[in-house]
Coordinates of C-alpha atoms and ligand atoms in Angstrom, one line a residue:
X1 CA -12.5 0.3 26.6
X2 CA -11.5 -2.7 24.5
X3 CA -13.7 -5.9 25.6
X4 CA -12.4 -9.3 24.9
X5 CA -14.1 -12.2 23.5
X6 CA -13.1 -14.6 26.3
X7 CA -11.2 -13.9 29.7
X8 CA -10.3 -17.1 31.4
X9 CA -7.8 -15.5 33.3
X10 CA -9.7 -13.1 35.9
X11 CA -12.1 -16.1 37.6
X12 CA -8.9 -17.9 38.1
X13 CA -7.1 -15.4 39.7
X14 CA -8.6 -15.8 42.7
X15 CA -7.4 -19.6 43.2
X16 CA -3.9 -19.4 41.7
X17 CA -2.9 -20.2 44.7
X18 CA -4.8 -23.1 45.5
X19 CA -4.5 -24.7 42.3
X20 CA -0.7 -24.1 42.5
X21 CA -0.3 -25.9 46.1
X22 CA -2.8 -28.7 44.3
X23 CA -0.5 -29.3 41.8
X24 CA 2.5 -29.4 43.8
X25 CA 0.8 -32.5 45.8
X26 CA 0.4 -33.9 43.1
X27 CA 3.6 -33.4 41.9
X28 CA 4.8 -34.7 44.9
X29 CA 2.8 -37.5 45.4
X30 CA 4.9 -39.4 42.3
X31 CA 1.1 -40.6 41.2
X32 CA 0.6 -39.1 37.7
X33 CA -2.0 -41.6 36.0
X34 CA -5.2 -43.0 37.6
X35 CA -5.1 -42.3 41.1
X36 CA -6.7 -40.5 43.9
X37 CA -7.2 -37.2 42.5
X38 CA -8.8 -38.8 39.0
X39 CA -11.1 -40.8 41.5
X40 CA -12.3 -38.1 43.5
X41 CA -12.7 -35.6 40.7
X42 CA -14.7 -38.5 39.2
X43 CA -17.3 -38.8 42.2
X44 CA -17.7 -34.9 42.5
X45 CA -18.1 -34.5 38.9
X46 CA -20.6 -37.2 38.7
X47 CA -22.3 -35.8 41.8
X48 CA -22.2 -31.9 40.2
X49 CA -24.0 -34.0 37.3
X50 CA -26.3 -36.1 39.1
X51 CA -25.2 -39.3 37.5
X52 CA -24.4 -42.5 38.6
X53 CA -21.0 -42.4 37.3
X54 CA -18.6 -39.7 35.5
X55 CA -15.4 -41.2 34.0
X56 CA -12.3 -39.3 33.4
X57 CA -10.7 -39.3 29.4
X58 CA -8.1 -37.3 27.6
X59 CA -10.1 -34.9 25.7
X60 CA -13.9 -34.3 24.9
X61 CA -12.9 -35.9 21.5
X62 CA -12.1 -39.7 22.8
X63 CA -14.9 -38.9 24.9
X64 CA -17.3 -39.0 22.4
X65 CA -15.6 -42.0 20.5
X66 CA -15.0 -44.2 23.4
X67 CA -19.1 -43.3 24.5
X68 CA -20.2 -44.6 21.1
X69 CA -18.2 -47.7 21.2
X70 CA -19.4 -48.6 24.7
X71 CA -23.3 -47.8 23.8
X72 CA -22.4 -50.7 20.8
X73 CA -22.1 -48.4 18.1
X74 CA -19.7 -49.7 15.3
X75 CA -19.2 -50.6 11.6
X76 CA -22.3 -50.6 9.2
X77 CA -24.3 -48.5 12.3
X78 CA -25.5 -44.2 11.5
X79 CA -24.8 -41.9 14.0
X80 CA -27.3 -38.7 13.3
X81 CA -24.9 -35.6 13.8
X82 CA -25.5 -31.8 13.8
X83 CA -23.1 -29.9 11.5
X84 CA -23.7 -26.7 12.9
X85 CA -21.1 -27.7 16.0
X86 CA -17.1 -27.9 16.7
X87 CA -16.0 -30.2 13.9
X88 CA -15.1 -32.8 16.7
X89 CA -18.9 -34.1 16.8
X90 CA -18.5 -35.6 13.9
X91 CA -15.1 -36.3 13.4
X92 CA -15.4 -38.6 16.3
X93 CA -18.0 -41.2 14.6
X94 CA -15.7 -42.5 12.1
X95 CA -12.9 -44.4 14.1
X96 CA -15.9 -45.8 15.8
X97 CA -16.3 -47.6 12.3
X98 CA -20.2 -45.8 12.3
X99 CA -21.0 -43.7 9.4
X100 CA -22.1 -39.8 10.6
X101 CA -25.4 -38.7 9.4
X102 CA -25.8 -34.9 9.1
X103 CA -29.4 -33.7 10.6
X104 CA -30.5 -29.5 10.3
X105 CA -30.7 -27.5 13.7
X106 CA -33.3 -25.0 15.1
X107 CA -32.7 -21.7 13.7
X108 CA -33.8 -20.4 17.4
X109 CA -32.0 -22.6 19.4
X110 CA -29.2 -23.5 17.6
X111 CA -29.7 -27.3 18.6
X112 CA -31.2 -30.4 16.7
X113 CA -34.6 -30.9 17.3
X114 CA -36.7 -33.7 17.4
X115 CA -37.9 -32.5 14.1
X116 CA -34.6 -32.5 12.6
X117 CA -33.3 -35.5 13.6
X118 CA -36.5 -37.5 12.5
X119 CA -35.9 -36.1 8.9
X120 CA -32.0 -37.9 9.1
X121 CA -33.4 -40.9 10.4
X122 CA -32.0 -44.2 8.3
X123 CA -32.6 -47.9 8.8
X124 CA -29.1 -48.0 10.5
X125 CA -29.6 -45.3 12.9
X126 CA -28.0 -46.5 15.7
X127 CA -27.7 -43.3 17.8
X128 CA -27.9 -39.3 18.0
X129 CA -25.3 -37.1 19.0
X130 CA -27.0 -33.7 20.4
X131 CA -24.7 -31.1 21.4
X132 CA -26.0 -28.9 23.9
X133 CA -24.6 -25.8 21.5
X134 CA -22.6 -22.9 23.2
X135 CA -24.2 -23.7 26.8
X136 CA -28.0 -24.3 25.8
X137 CA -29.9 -27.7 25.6
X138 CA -30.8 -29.9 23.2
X139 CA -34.7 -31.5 23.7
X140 CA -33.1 -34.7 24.4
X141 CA -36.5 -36.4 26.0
X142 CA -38.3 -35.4 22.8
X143 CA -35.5 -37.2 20.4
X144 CA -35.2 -40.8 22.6
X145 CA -38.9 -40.6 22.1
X146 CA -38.1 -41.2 18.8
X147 CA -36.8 -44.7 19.9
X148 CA -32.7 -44.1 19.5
X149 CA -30.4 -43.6 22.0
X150 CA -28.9 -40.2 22.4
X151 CA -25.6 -39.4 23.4
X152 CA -25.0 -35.9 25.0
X153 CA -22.2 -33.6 23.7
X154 CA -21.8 -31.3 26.2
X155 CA -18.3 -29.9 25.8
X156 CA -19.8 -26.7 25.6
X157 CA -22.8 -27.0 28.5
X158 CA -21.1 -27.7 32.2
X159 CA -23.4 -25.5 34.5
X160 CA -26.0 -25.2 32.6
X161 CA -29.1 -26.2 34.5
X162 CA -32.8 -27.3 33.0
X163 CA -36.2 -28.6 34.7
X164 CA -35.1 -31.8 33.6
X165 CA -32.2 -31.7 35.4
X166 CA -28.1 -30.9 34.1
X167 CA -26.3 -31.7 31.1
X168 CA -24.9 -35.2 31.4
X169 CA -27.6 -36.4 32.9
X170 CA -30.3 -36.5 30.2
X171 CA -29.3 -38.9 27.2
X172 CA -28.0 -42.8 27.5
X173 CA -24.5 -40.9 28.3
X174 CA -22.6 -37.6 28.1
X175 CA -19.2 -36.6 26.8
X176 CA -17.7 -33.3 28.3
X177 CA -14.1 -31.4 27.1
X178 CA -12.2 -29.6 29.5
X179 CA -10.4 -27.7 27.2
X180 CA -8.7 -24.4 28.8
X181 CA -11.6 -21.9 27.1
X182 CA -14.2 -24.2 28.4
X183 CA -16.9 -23.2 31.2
X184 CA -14.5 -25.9 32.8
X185 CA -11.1 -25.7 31.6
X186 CA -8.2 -27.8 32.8
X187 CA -4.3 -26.6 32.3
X188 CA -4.2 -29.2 29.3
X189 CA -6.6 -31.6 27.6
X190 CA -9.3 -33.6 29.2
X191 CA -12.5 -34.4 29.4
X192 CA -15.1 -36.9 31.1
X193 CA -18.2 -39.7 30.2
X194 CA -21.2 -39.3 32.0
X195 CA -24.3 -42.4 32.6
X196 CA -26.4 -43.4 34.7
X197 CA -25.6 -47.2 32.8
X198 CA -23.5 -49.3 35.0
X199 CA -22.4 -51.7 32.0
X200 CA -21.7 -48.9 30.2
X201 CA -19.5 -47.2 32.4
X202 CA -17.9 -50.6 33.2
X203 CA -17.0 -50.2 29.1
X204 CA -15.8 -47.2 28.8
X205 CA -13.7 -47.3 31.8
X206 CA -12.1 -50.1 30.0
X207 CA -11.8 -48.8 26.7
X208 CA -10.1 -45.7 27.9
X209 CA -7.7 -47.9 29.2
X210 CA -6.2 -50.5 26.5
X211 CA -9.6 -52.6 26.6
X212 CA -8.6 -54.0 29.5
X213 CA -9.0 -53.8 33.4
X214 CA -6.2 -55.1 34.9
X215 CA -3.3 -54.2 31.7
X216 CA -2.6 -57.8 32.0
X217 CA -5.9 -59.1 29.7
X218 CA -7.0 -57.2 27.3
X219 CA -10.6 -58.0 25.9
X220 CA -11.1 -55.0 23.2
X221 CA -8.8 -53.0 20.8
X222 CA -9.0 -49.5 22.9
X223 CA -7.3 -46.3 23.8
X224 CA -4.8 -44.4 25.7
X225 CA -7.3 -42.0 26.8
X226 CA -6.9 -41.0 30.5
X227 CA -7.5 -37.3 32.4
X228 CA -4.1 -37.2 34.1
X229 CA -3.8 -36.9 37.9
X230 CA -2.5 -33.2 37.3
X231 CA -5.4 -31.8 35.4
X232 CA -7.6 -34.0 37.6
X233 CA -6.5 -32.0 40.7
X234 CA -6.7 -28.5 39.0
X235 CA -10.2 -29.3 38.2
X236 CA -11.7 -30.1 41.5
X237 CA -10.1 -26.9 42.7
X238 CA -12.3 -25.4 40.0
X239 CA -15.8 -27.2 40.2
X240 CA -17.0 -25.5 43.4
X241 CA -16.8 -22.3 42.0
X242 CA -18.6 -23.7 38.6
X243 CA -21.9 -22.8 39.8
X244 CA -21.0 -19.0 40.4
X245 CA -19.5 -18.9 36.9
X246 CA -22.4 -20.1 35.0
X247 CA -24.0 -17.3 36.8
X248 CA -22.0 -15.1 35.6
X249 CA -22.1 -16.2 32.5
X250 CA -25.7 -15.6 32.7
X251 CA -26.2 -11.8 34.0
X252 CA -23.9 -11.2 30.9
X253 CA -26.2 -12.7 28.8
X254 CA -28.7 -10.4 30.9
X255 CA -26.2 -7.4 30.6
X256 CA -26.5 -7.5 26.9
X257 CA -30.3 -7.7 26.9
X258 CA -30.6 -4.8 29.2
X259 CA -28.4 -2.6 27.2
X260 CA -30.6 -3.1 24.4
X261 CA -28.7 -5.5 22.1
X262 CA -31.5 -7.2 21.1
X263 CA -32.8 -4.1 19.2
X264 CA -30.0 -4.2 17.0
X265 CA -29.6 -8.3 16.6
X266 CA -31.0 -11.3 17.0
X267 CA -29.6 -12.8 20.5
X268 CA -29.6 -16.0 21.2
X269 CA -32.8 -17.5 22.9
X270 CA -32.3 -20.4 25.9
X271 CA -34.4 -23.6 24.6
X272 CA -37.7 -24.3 26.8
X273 CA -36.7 -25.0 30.8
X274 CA -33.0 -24.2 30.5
X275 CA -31.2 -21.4 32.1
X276 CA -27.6 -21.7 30.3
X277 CA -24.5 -21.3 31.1
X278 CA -23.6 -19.5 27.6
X279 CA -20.4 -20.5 27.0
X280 CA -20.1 -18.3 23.6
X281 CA -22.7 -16.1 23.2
X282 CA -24.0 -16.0 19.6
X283 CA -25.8 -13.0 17.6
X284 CA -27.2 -13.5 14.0
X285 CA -26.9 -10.4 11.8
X286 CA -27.0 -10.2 7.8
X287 CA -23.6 -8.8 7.3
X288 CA -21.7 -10.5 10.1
X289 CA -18.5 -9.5 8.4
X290 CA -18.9 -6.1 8.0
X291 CA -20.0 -6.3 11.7
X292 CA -16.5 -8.2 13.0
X293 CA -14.7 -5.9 11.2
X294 CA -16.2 -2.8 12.8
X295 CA -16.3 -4.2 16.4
X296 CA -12.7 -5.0 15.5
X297 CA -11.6 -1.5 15.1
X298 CA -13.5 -0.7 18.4
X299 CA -11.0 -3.3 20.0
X300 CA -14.4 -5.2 20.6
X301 CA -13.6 -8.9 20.3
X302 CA -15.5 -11.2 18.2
X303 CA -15.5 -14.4 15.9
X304 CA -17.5 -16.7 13.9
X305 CA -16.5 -20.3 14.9
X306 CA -18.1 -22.2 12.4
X307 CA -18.5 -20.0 9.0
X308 CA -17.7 -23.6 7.2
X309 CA -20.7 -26.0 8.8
X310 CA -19.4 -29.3 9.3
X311 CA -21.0 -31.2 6.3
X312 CA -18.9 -29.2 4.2
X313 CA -15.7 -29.7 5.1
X314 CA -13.1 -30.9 2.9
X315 CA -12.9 -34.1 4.8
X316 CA -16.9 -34.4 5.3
X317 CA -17.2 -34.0 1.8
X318 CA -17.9 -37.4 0.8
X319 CA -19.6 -39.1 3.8
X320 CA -21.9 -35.8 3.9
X321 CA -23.1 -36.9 -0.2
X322 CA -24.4 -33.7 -0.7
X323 CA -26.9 -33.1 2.0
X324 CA -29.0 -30.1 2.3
X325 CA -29.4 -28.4 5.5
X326 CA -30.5 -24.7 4.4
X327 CA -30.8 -23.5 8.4
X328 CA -27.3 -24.7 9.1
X329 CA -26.2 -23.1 6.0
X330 CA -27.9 -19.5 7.2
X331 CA -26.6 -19.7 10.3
X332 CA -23.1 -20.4 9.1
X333 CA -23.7 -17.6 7.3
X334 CA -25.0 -15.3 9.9
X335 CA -23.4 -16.3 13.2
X336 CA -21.2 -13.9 15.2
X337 CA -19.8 -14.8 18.9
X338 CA -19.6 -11.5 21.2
X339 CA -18.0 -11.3 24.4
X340 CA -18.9 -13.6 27.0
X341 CA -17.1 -14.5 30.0
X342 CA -18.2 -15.1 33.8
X343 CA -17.2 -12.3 34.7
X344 CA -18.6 -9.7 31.7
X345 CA -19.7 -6.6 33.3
X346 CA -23.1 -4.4 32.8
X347 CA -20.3 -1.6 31.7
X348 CA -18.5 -3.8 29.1
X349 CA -22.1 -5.2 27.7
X350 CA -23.0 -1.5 27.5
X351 CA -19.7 -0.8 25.7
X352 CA -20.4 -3.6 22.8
X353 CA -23.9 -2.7 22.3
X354 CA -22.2 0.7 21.7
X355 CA -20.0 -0.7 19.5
X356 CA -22.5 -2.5 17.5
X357 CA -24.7 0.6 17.2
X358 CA -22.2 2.7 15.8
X359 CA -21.0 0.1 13.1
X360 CA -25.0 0.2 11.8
X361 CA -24.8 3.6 11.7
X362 CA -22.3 4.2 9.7
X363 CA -23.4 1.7 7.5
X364 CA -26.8 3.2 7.7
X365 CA -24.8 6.5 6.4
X366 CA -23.1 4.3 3.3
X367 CA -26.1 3.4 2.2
X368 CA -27.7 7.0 2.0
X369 CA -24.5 8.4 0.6
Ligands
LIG1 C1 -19.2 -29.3 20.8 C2 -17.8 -29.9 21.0 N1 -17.6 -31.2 20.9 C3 -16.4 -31.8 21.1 C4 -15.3 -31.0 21.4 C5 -14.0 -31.7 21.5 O1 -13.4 -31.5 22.7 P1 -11.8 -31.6 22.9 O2 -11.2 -30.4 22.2 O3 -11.5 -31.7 24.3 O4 -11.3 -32.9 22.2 C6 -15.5 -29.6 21.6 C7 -14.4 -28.7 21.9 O5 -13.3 -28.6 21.7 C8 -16.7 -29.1 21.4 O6 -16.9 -27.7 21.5

């Protein structure tokens, strides 16, 4: 039985139907940019949250740029970075003007730690980017006891819950993507800003649009960066049914531990007080390629998102200036994403532990022969 690596068709297939009569209000309404349903999607998101505020952008990418510029962040300023993340991270420091700063992660966790990021600090440091990695949580309490601000990438962590409360609620502010694959994916590109900071959502709400609040003054050099009216709508039909998805997401994670995975590799472990919402759900193994292509013959879907760690791509090159991050590096090396969907069975988590089995067997049996 082939397994894929994602499936973010079957949870939707139950509200097709509402998201199609949502769209065709919309549609019909004539109001495609800033209105009701980016408003309302706005207060239920930043309710789901628990912040203050929650403001709607074009992709997780401004989202992260537009954040940085309202905390202050700008030209001759460092903005520590993880390099074990989606290259977006970092890409977004630069138009800021900020320099990125590449810090190590946790081999366990997969996220910076307080640790790490105290080794990148510089005199400029003017903020931390964590990124709450494939659904689990960075110790963001630990690094603003450090004494910078830290700015939450959670593209990767809606429903994940903690002790200390949700994602986008723990840092100075939050940026979130809404990319289709996401644990909340619009039709399109979007994404949100999370605070509790009433200035600061005051800023970002008017650098997403032109710098300005009324389009008739304009007090900064800013962006086009709106969630649209369309993808606002199909999201609130999606972000009651969040909740049950994360939970999903984590009886696969369960699945796969009951099936005995974890005899075979090292799982991913959730950081201290976090239940997440595993949005890809990462094994380490020493020959990670010999394992994709086995589990690819057994129609087993896997992938290894980030084999080239940030800091070294060709465009990082320079601004990285040769720094040494050996855990990065390993897990680069070593990472491998298996199935992982809301909606992953006990029977399909059985069926890729098999899978995995059989490929160290018969490497097991090259080795003798
Ligand atoms: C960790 C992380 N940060 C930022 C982004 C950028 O989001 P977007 O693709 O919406 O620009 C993504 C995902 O794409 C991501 O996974």
């Amino acid at each position: 039985m082939p397994v894929p690596l994602f499936d973010t068709n079957t949870p939707l297939d139950p509200l097709r139907e509402q998201i199609e009569a949502a769209i065709a209000d919309v549609v019909a309404s004539r109001r495609f940019i800033l209105g009701p349903q980016v408003a309302a999607f706005e207060a239920e998101f930043a309710a789901y949250c628990g912040t203050r505020h929650a403001v709607g952008v074009a992709n997780g990418t401004d989202a992260l740029t537009i954040a940085l510029r309202a905390m202050g962040i700008g030209p001759g300023d460092d903005v520590i970075v993880p390099s074990f993340t989606f290259y977006a991270t970092a890409e977004a420091v630069p138009p800021t003007g900020a320099r990125p700063v590449f810090c190590d992660v946790d081999p366990d966790t997969y996220c910076v730690s307080a640790e790490t990021v105290a080794a990148a600090l510089t005199p400029a440091t003017k903020a931390v980017v964590v990124v709450h990695l494939f659904g689990n949580l960075a110790p963001v309490a630990e690094i603003e006891a450090l004494g910078v601000p830290v700015l939450e990438d959670a593209a990767q962590a809606a429903g994940t819950r903690s002790g200390a409360g949700r994602p986008g609620s723990l840092g100075r502010a939050a940026t979130f993507s809404f990319f289709p694959s996401k644990n909340l994916g619009c039709f399109g590109d979007g994404g949100a800003i999370t605070t509790d900071d009433d200035a600061l959502a005051a800023a970002v709400r008017m650098l997403r649009f032109h710098g300005s609040h009324d389009k008739v003054t304009y007090e900064h050099v800013g962006y086009n960066s709106r969630l649209d009216e369309l993808q606002a709508a199909i999201l609130r039909v999606q972000l009651p049914h969040l909740d049950a998805w994360a939970d999903g997401r984590r009886d696969a994670a369960r699945h796969y531990d009951e099936a005995g995975l974890g005899e075979l590799l090292s799982l991913p472990a959730a950081a201290k007080g976090c239940e997440p919402a595993w949005h890809l759900y990462v094994v380490r193994t020493d020959r990670p390629d010999e394992l994709a292509a086995g589990l690819r013959e057994r129609e087993i879907g896997c992938k290894a998102y980030y084999r080239l760690p940030v800091h070294r791509q060709p465009a990082m090159l320079a601004i990285a200036d040769g720094v040494q991050l050996p855990v990065t590096d390993d897990l680069a090396r070593t990472h491998l994403a298996l199935p992982m969907t809301p909606v992953l069975s006990a029977e399909q988590a059985r069926e890729v532990t098999a899978a995995v089995r059989a490929v160290s067997l018969d490497h097991a049996r090259r080795s003798r022969a």
